[in-house]
Amino acid sequence: MGPWRVLTAIVLCSARSLAQTPTKPQYSAIPTLNASIDAAPSLIPNILDPTAPNAQDVCPGYKATNVTNTIHGFTANLLLAGKPCNVYGNDVAELSLVVEYQSQKRLSVKVFPKYLAPANSSQYIIPAFITGLPDVDEGTTLLGNELNLTWSNEPSFQFEISRGSERIFSTVGTVIVFEDQFLELVTSMIPEYNVYGLAEHIGNFRLGNNLTRTFYAADDGNPIDSNVYGTHPMYLETRYKMGSDSLSHGVYARNAHAQEWLLRENSITYRTIGGSFDLYFLSGPTPKKVIAQYQGGIVGLPAMQMYWVLGFHQCRWGYQNWTVMQEVVDGYANAGIQLETLWNDIDYMDQYRDFTNGELNFPVPAGQAFLEKLRAAGQHYVPIVDSNIYAPDPGNASDAYDTFSRGATQRVFIQNPDESFYYGDNWPGFSVWPDFLNPVTQDFWTNELIAWYRDIPYDGIWIDLSEASSFCVGSCGTENLATNPAHPPFLLPGDPGMIDYTYPESFNITNVTEAASAISASASQASSVSATATTSSTPPASTFTRTVPTPGVRQLDFPPYVINNFFEGHALVKNSIAPNATHSDAYNTTEYEMHNLFGHLISNATYHALLQVFPNRRPFTVGRSQFAGSGNFTAHWGGDNYSKWGSMYFSISQALQFAVAGIPMFGVDTCGFAGNTDYELCSRWMQLSAFFPFYRNHNVIASIAQEAYVWSSVADATRTVMQIRFSLLPYFYTLFYQAHFLGETVMRAVAWEFPNDPQLAGVDNQFMLGSCLLITPVLVPQAETVKTVFPGLAEKTTWYDWYTLKTVDAEAGVNTTIEAPLGHIPIFIKGGSILPLQQPGNTTKTSRQNPFNILIALDSGGSASGSLYLDDGESLVQEESKYIEVKSESA
Ligand SMILES: *[C@@H]1O[C@H](CO)[C@@H](O)[C@H](O)[C@H]1NC(C)=O
Ligand SMILES: *[C@@H]1O[C@H](CO)[C@@H](O)[C@H](O)[C@H]1NC(C)=O
Ligand SMILES: *[C@@H]1O[C@H](CO)[C@@H](O)[C@H](O)[C@H]1NC(C)=O
Ligand SMILES: *[C@@H]1O[C@H](CO)[C@@H](O)[C@H](O)[C@H]1NC(C)=O
Ligand SMILES: *[C@@H]1O[C@H](CO)[C@@H](O)[C@H](O)[C@H]1NC(C)=O
Ligand SMILES: *[C@@H]1O[C@H](CO)[C@@H](O)[C@H](O)[C@H]1NC(C)=O
Ligand SMILES: *[C@@H]1O[C@H](CO)[C@@H](O)[C@H](O)[C@H]1NC(C)=O
Ligand SMILES: *[C@@H]1O[C@H](CO)[C@@H](O)[C@H](O)[C@H]1NC(C)=O
Ligand SMILES: *[C@@H]1O[C@H](CO)[C@@H](O)[C@H](O)[C@H]1NC(C)=O
């Protein structure tokens, strides 16, 4: 979870009274840090600054010389075609261009400085070990390429990529800008283009043509259309054709720097504050093929998950002790709802220190007894691990923290330019962060996870705050460690007195009395806030527009080009490890290059640590920040959303983004993280999320409990849908197998399954699970019906109602209104499907021992087909597995 400064209701806490062991400092004694430690200058984002120069107007572009054909394409030198513009950095005078036809379907265009010294290469090119750097596929010849690059030097170097007569990417009429801190490339686009992807953002599935996608990993709670946790600089474009098949292609820019994609009416402008152009074009021609080409050919296929991960997960920030945890387990059992995994947020830790258990509330012996019982019931446990490591007060021996001591001895933490540790701030107080570019850090991380596992035998690890989030600017703990443990410089939801009084939109209808009392309680809390006068926002340290490029200097913290970072003041240094922090690799790589990769690296390190903890078992890790390729080793959840109908609606487009990005194991905090939920929203959401791969209910400490058994209506709705999810587990698992081996998707856009119907281009209120099931959830309050489109009717697709197995009677292209009272989620089976089903047990384990059923839904021609994958559900390397394909053909 994040700092939650955006919450409106804030009350000053009195002394903190959290229980502590006698040897630890009392929380009441913890000083609250001064808000000034988070003060950063306020900047004007370039896209909002009318005085900012337009690189296209002032930069000279390049001319290609020394064009040399190679076996797989050509190379050239690009020479600056005029006076340097130095618009947001220092122009690089000589560049190398490498064009490679890497397969019949993939074309790569690389532009990087001609004089690339090893010491500065990471400033430009992400090393191959970090994320896929594809080469030419074996056996590729120039014959039969589906893509074709043409170029010219007039008036300056420009190129075009086409597929047949279709121009899919074109810089014609624009200049290429390549500076040490700013790169720009513009492609023209067709009118009303359909572009998808560019995860991670909260917003519509189809991106629209008046939008800027900013990438800079940020610990901010699900802001709409702003930068958030992850960076996947890849888009999918679909072009519909009258009377023939649509054509889709993909574009991936392999660059991890802070960057922006300006989607405009007739163009897309790609800008980054460093790195190189490392572009890949994928020829599709269907959306599913583009995604498969991206996963299989570039970033790698998604990790195969263990079978039990498909069960239902319950989490909450605010489970106070093991007894409360047991009560939740019992609550689910008593309600007859399948609970597969119970999770812990930071409550279990000793003063928010990773790999520790609070002695009073989460003692190890009681935890072991609890986990033994859980395991005996076939259930699992997944705790949170934060990305920061508490840095104790060096002058107070009783504050010592072994994980820190071990890491400090091995010097595995991110540093300041002067080689001192970089001390930022997070939950426990001043903290350091593991440096995963340091070759020793993997062992450190593995050993910490192994040692803690001996105490607390967890089943997977949840990595949080991996943006990496720091609640102050710069190395604010340097010289201040004597203050540790310290409270962050603002109030947090866990602080006493911080009660959240917000509710979903229709709460004033479903719970009139409570809604009225919430409004008055909220008002009184707000007035006590103003009486005690605390402010959650930090005054800016200064205000300026932008820095001026300086020859030979890279201005890491305040680069001349200002991205539209979500945080107040927009500076890169806000709420994050500063860009000038350095890594202990051979090149002293800085956070400037690595910022968007921290979450990717910590998830990878956790995956590899879990391989040691559980040899030959598929590691289960869920991470918050991620990068292109993270799907190889981690699942992802949508982060800090809200108990609002809008958050539930956007969860579908979030999942579809991550299907494009190659992280199919995705889900959001069901019923909403921040704010109170109510029975109506929670009921709808528990039913919707049952069709997401990762199915977890989770919320914040400051709001009411929202386990599925809290309201009888939610319990009913959950029991109903859980039976469906559990009977579909073999189907879900088979989809994962197909994703893992073939680059298929699990949750799918309707537009991907029916790619020739332009009316489906923007549909994100319905979705498909695999190619067999269509889900049409209710996404608005107080509804009894929902409108649904039945795709493919014009091509004779048949749809069957899941519940009645009756053929749906609907008209092509018409929104059909169907009954959807609370507790009912409409599901339809596509004709032509064969679904493997299994009778639900109370856990995935018992379900797997139950009899199978096969559901055959014939298409209009009387045929159907389907598949089933079986293995032991857990091992990385399987001794035995089976893939079965079945067909039913009309006689
Ligand atoms: C011209 O290109 C070839 C092939 O890449 C390269 O070996 C050679 O050094 C280049 N010449 C100059 C003057 O850059
Ligand atoms: C992941 O960790 C393994 C083991 O430490 C390492 O070999 C690999 O290069 C890492 N990959 C990434 C993406 O960091
Ligand atoms: C690429 O396009 C150029 C110019 O239209 C044409 O001459 C060439 O044959 C094309 N190459 C391929 C492989 O299609
Ligand atoms: C584009 O978006 C901006 C900001 O949301 C808005 O002010 C403007 O009117 C939009 N322009 C068009 C043409 O829709
Ligand atoms: C656990 O926490 C609950 C809720 O705060 C409290 O009522 C109970 O006494 C605690 N139990 C133990 C054993 O600490
Ligand atoms: C690094 O960045 C921080 C935050 O902007 C700044 O306070 C510090 O002075 C910088 N350190 C160096 C050595 O430039
Ligand atoms: C309930 O609250 C919503 C805002 O969330 C408001 O639009 C609506 O008018 C209210 N309805 C009633 C019946 O008070
Ligand atoms: C009304 O709201 C309160 C507070 O959230 C909750 O405890 C109660 O269960 C709600 N009642 C109904 C019928 O939803
Ligand atoms: C990295 O930093 C250290 C310490 O400041 C310095 O000795 C070394 O030369 C630097 N290495 C490079 C490649 O810049």
mmCIF file of C-alpha atoms in Angstrom, residues 691-857:
data_model
loop_
_atom_site.group_PDB
_atom_site.id
_atom_site.type_symbol
_atom_site.label_atom_id
_atom_site.label_comp_id
_atom_site.label_asym_id
_atom_site.label_seq_id
_atom_site.Cartn_x
_atom_site.Cartn_y
_atom_site.Cartn_z
ATOM 1 C CA PHE A 691 -13.186 -14.515 -13.725
ATOM 2 C CA PHE A 692 -9.848 -12.760 -13.268
ATOM 3 C CA PRO A 693 -6.822 -15.031 -13.019
ATOM 4 C CA PHE A 694 -5.706 -13.594 -9.658
ATOM 5 C CA TYR A 695 -8.696 -13.464 -7.296
ATOM 6 C CA ARG A 696 -8.016 -11.570 -4.075
ATOM 7 C CA ASN A 697 -10.077 -9.471 -1.692
ATOM 8 C CA HIS A 698 -7.982 -6.871 0.151
ATOM 9 C CA ASN A 699 -8.470 -3.540 1.871
ATOM 10 C CA VAL A 700 -6.941 -0.805 3.952
ATOM 11 C CA ILE A 701 -6.751 -0.652 7.734
ATOM 12 C CA ALA A 702 -8.793 2.548 8.058
ATOM 13 C CA SER A 703 -11.982 1.115 6.590
ATOM 14 C CA ILE A 704 -14.540 -1.552 7.503
ATOM 15 C CA ALA A 705 -14.030 -5.295 7.122
ATOM 16 C CA GLN A 706 -14.980 -6.691 3.730
ATOM 17 C CA GLU A 707 -14.431 -10.424 3.802
ATOM 18 C CA ALA A 708 -16.966 -12.147 1.602
ATOM 19 C CA TYR A 709 -18.872 -13.461 4.649
ATOM 20 C CA VAL A 710 -19.474 -10.035 6.233
ATOM 21 C CA TRP A 711 -22.815 -9.519 4.436
ATOM 22 C CA SER A 712 -25.162 -12.392 3.710
ATOM 23 C CA SER A 713 -25.838 -11.099 0.183
ATOM 24 C CA VAL A 714 -22.109 -10.988 -0.587
ATOM 25 C CA ALA A 715 -21.678 -14.449 0.887
ATOM 26 C CA ASP A 716 -24.495 -15.758 -1.326
ATOM 27 C CA ALA A 717 -23.083 -14.117 -4.435
ATOM 28 C CA THR A 718 -19.614 -15.427 -3.616
ATOM 29 C CA ARG A 719 -20.752 -18.985 -2.954
ATOM 30 C CA THR A 720 -22.558 -18.998 -6.285
ATOM 31 C CA VAL A 721 -19.622 -17.689 -8.270
ATOM 32 C CA MET A 722 -17.022 -19.700 -6.391
ATOM 33 C CA GLN A 723 -18.760 -22.893 -7.514
ATOM 34 C CA ILE A 724 -18.424 -21.661 -11.083
ATOM 35 C CA ARG A 725 -14.787 -20.629 -10.736
ATOM 36 C CA PHE A 726 -13.890 -23.878 -9.073
ATOM 37 C CA SER A 727 -15.648 -25.972 -11.686
ATOM 38 C CA LEU A 728 -13.721 -24.002 -14.325
ATOM 39 C CA LEU A 729 -10.294 -24.516 -12.700
ATOM 40 C CA PRO A 730 -9.165 -27.115 -15.271
ATOM 41 C CA TYR A 731 -10.086 -24.652 -18.026
ATOM 42 C CA PHE A 732 -8.288 -21.756 -16.292
ATOM 43 C CA TYR A 733 -5.216 -23.891 -15.795
ATOM 44 C CA THR A 734 -5.220 -25.034 -19.409
ATOM 45 C CA LEU A 735 -5.362 -21.379 -20.454
ATOM 46 C CA PHE A 736 -2.308 -20.701 -18.307
ATOM 47 C CA TYR A 737 -0.490 -23.568 -19.900
ATOM 48 C CA GLN A 738 -1.290 -22.130 -23.331
ATOM 49 C CA ALA A 739 -0.092 -18.701 -22.201
ATOM 50 C CA HIS A 740 3.096 -20.146 -20.768
ATOM 51 C CA PHE A 741 3.941 -22.294 -23.784
ATOM 52 C CA LEU A 742 2.409 -20.431 -26.683
ATOM 53 C CA GLY A 743 2.038 -16.816 -25.617
ATOM 54 C CA GLU A 744 -1.755 -17.029 -25.612
ATOM 55 C CA THR A 745 -3.823 -14.799 -23.353
ATOM 56 C CA VAL A 746 -6.070 -15.824 -20.472
ATOM 57 C CA MET A 747 -8.442 -12.873 -19.984
ATOM 58 C CA ARG A 748 -9.182 -11.453 -23.424
ATOM 59 C CA ALA A 749 -10.761 -8.457 -25.022
ATOM 60 C CA VAL A 750 -13.865 -9.254 -27.008
ATOM 61 C CA ALA A 751 -12.113 -7.428 -29.873
ATOM 62 C CA TRP A 752 -9.307 -10.000 -29.884
ATOM 63 C CA GLU A 753 -11.648 -12.940 -30.249
ATOM 64 C CA PHE A 754 -13.745 -11.162 -32.884
ATOM 65 C CA PRO A 755 -11.110 -9.007 -34.590
ATOM 66 C CA ASN A 756 -13.143 -8.034 -37.630
ATOM 67 C CA ASP A 757 -15.965 -6.186 -35.934
ATOM 68 C CA PRO A 758 -15.072 -2.493 -35.535
ATOM 69 C CA GLN A 759 -17.937 -2.011 -33.100
ATOM 70 C CA LEU A 760 -16.000 -4.057 -30.554
ATOM 71 C CA ALA A 761 -12.832 -1.925 -30.772
ATOM 72 C CA GLY A 762 -13.409 -0.150 -27.477
ATOM 73 C CA VAL A 763 -15.383 -2.733 -25.509
ATOM 74 C CA ASP A 764 -14.086 -2.928 -21.945
ATOM 75 C CA ASN A 765 -17.244 -3.592 -19.973
ATOM 76 C CA GLN A 766 -17.370 -7.200 -21.174
ATOM 77 C CA PHE A 767 -14.530 -9.624 -21.721
ATOM 78 C CA MET A 768 -13.704 -13.173 -22.650
ATOM 79 C CA LEU A 769 -12.050 -15.822 -20.536
ATOM 80 C CA GLY A 770 -10.125 -17.801 -23.098
ATOM 81 C CA SER A 771 -12.062 -18.173 -26.295
ATOM 82 C CA CYS A 772 -15.027 -19.987 -24.765
ATOM 83 C CA LEU A 773 -16.601 -17.720 -22.169
ATOM 84 C CA LEU A 774 -18.067 -14.248 -22.413
ATOM 85 C CA ILE A 775 -18.527 -12.384 -19.140
ATOM 86 C CA THR A 776 -20.854 -9.399 -18.872
ATOM 87 C CA PRO A 777 -20.652 -7.987 -15.354
ATOM 88 C CA VAL A 778 -22.865 -5.312 -13.856
ATOM 89 C CA LEU A 779 -20.618 -2.301 -13.334
ATOM 90 C CA VAL A 780 -23.072 0.323 -12.098
ATOM 91 C CA PRO A 781 -25.030 0.587 -8.855
ATOM 92 C CA GLN A 782 -28.714 -0.138 -8.470
ATOM 93 C CA ALA A 783 -29.056 -2.173 -11.632
ATOM 94 C CA GLU A 784 -31.270 -5.177 -12.238
ATOM 95 C CA THR A 785 -30.300 -5.655 -15.861
ATOM 96 C CA VAL A 786 -27.227 -5.171 -18.005
ATOM 97 C CA LYS A 787 -26.737 -4.510 -21.682
ATOM 98 C CA THR A 788 -24.558 -6.909 -23.558
ATOM 99 C CA VAL A 789 -23.287 -7.363 -27.065
ATOM 100 C CA PHE A 790 -23.172 -10.905 -28.412
ATOM 101 C CA PRO A 791 -20.245 -10.753 -30.803
ATOM 102 C CA GLY A 792 -19.989 -12.718 -33.980
ATOM 103 C CA LEU A 793 -23.716 -13.283 -34.515
ATOM 104 C CA ALA A 794 -23.389 -12.091 -38.095
ATOM 105 C CA GLU A 795 -20.885 -14.909 -38.693
ATOM 106 C CA LYS A 796 -23.285 -17.388 -37.110
ATOM 107 C CA THR A 797 -21.624 -17.573 -33.700
ATOM 108 C CA THR A 798 -23.959 -19.254 -31.245
ATOM 109 C CA TRP A 799 -24.047 -18.252 -27.580
ATOM 110 C CA TYR A 800 -25.416 -20.283 -24.711
ATOM 111 C CA ASP A 801 -26.392 -19.016 -21.294
ATOM 112 C CA TRP A 802 -24.110 -20.640 -18.704
ATOM 113 C CA TYR A 803 -26.882 -21.114 -16.194
ATOM 114 C CA THR A 804 -29.697 -22.419 -18.401
ATOM 115 C CA LEU A 805 -27.584 -23.821 -21.249
ATOM 116 C CA LYS A 806 -30.210 -22.338 -23.567
ATOM 117 C CA THR A 807 -29.239 -20.723 -26.850
ATOM 118 C CA VAL A 808 -29.194 -16.970 -26.586
ATOM 119 C CA ASP A 809 -31.709 -15.231 -28.773
ATOM 120 C CA ALA A 810 -30.119 -11.963 -29.866
ATOM 121 C CA GLU A 811 -29.559 -9.813 -32.911
ATOM 122 C CA ALA A 812 -26.199 -8.988 -34.442
ATOM 123 C CA GLY A 813 -24.798 -5.592 -33.523
ATOM 124 C CA VAL A 814 -27.603 -4.860 -31.070
ATOM 125 C CA ASN A 815 -27.147 -4.286 -27.359
ATOM 126 C CA THR A 816 -29.327 -6.851 -25.683
ATOM 127 C CA THR A 817 -30.726 -6.193 -22.237
ATOM 128 C CA ILE A 818 -30.466 -9.186 -19.942
ATOM 129 C CA GLU A 819 -31.528 -9.853 -16.382
ATOM 130 C CA ALA A 820 -28.774 -9.353 -13.848
ATOM 131 C CA PRO A 821 -30.150 -8.955 -10.332
ATOM 132 C CA LEU A 822 -27.680 -8.684 -7.458
ATOM 133 C CA GLY A 823 -25.985 -12.047 -6.993
ATOM 134 C CA HIS A 824 -26.109 -12.975 -10.670
ATOM 135 C CA ILE A 825 -23.272 -12.451 -13.158
ATOM 136 C CA PRO A 826 -24.176 -13.183 -16.781
ATOM 137 C CA ILE A 827 -21.855 -15.723 -18.426
ATOM 138 C CA PHE A 828 -22.176 -17.100 -21.924
ATOM 139 C CA ILE A 829 -20.546 -20.040 -23.620
ATOM 140 C CA LYS A 830 -19.481 -19.686 -27.215
ATOM 141 C CA GLY A 831 -20.825 -22.339 -29.535
ATOM 142 C CA GLY A 832 -18.010 -24.585 -30.666
ATOM 143 C CA SER A 833 -16.453 -24.884 -27.190
ATOM 144 C CA ILE A 834 -15.650 -27.955 -25.185
ATOM 145 C CA LEU A 835 -14.995 -27.040 -21.565
ATOM 146 C CA PRO A 836 -13.250 -29.352 -19.121
ATOM 147 C CA LEU A 837 -14.943 -28.959 -15.730
ATOM 148 C CA GLN A 838 -14.404 -30.496 -12.345
ATOM 149 C CA GLN A 839 -16.711 -30.724 -9.352
ATOM 150 C CA PRO A 840 -15.718 -28.073 -6.842
ATOM 151 C CA GLY A 841 -14.174 -29.054 -3.538
ATOM 152 C CA ASN A 842 -13.431 -26.692 -0.668
ATOM 153 C CA THR A 843 -9.859 -26.057 -1.821
ATOM 154 C CA THR A 844 -8.117 -26.449 -5.160
ATOM 155 C CA LYS A 845 -6.492 -29.570 -3.761
ATOM 156 C CA THR A 846 -9.721 -31.384 -3.000
ATOM 157 C CA SER A 847 -11.223 -30.086 -6.238
ATOM 158 C CA ARG A 848 -8.448 -31.756 -8.166
ATOM 159 C CA GLN A 849 -9.489 -35.108 -6.771
ATOM 160 C CA ASN A 850 -13.097 -34.733 -7.846
ATOM 161 C CA PRO A 851 -14.709 -36.154 -10.986
ATOM 162 C CA PHE A 852 -14.484 -34.306 -14.269
ATOM 163 C CA ASN A 853 -17.340 -33.203 -16.458
ATOM 164 C CA ILE A 854 -17.190 -32.128 -20.022
ATOM 165 C CA LEU A 855 -19.425 -29.433 -21.349
ATOM 166 C CA ILE A 856 -19.908 -29.471 -25.110
ATOM 167 C CA ALA A 857 -21.450 -26.401 -26.679
#
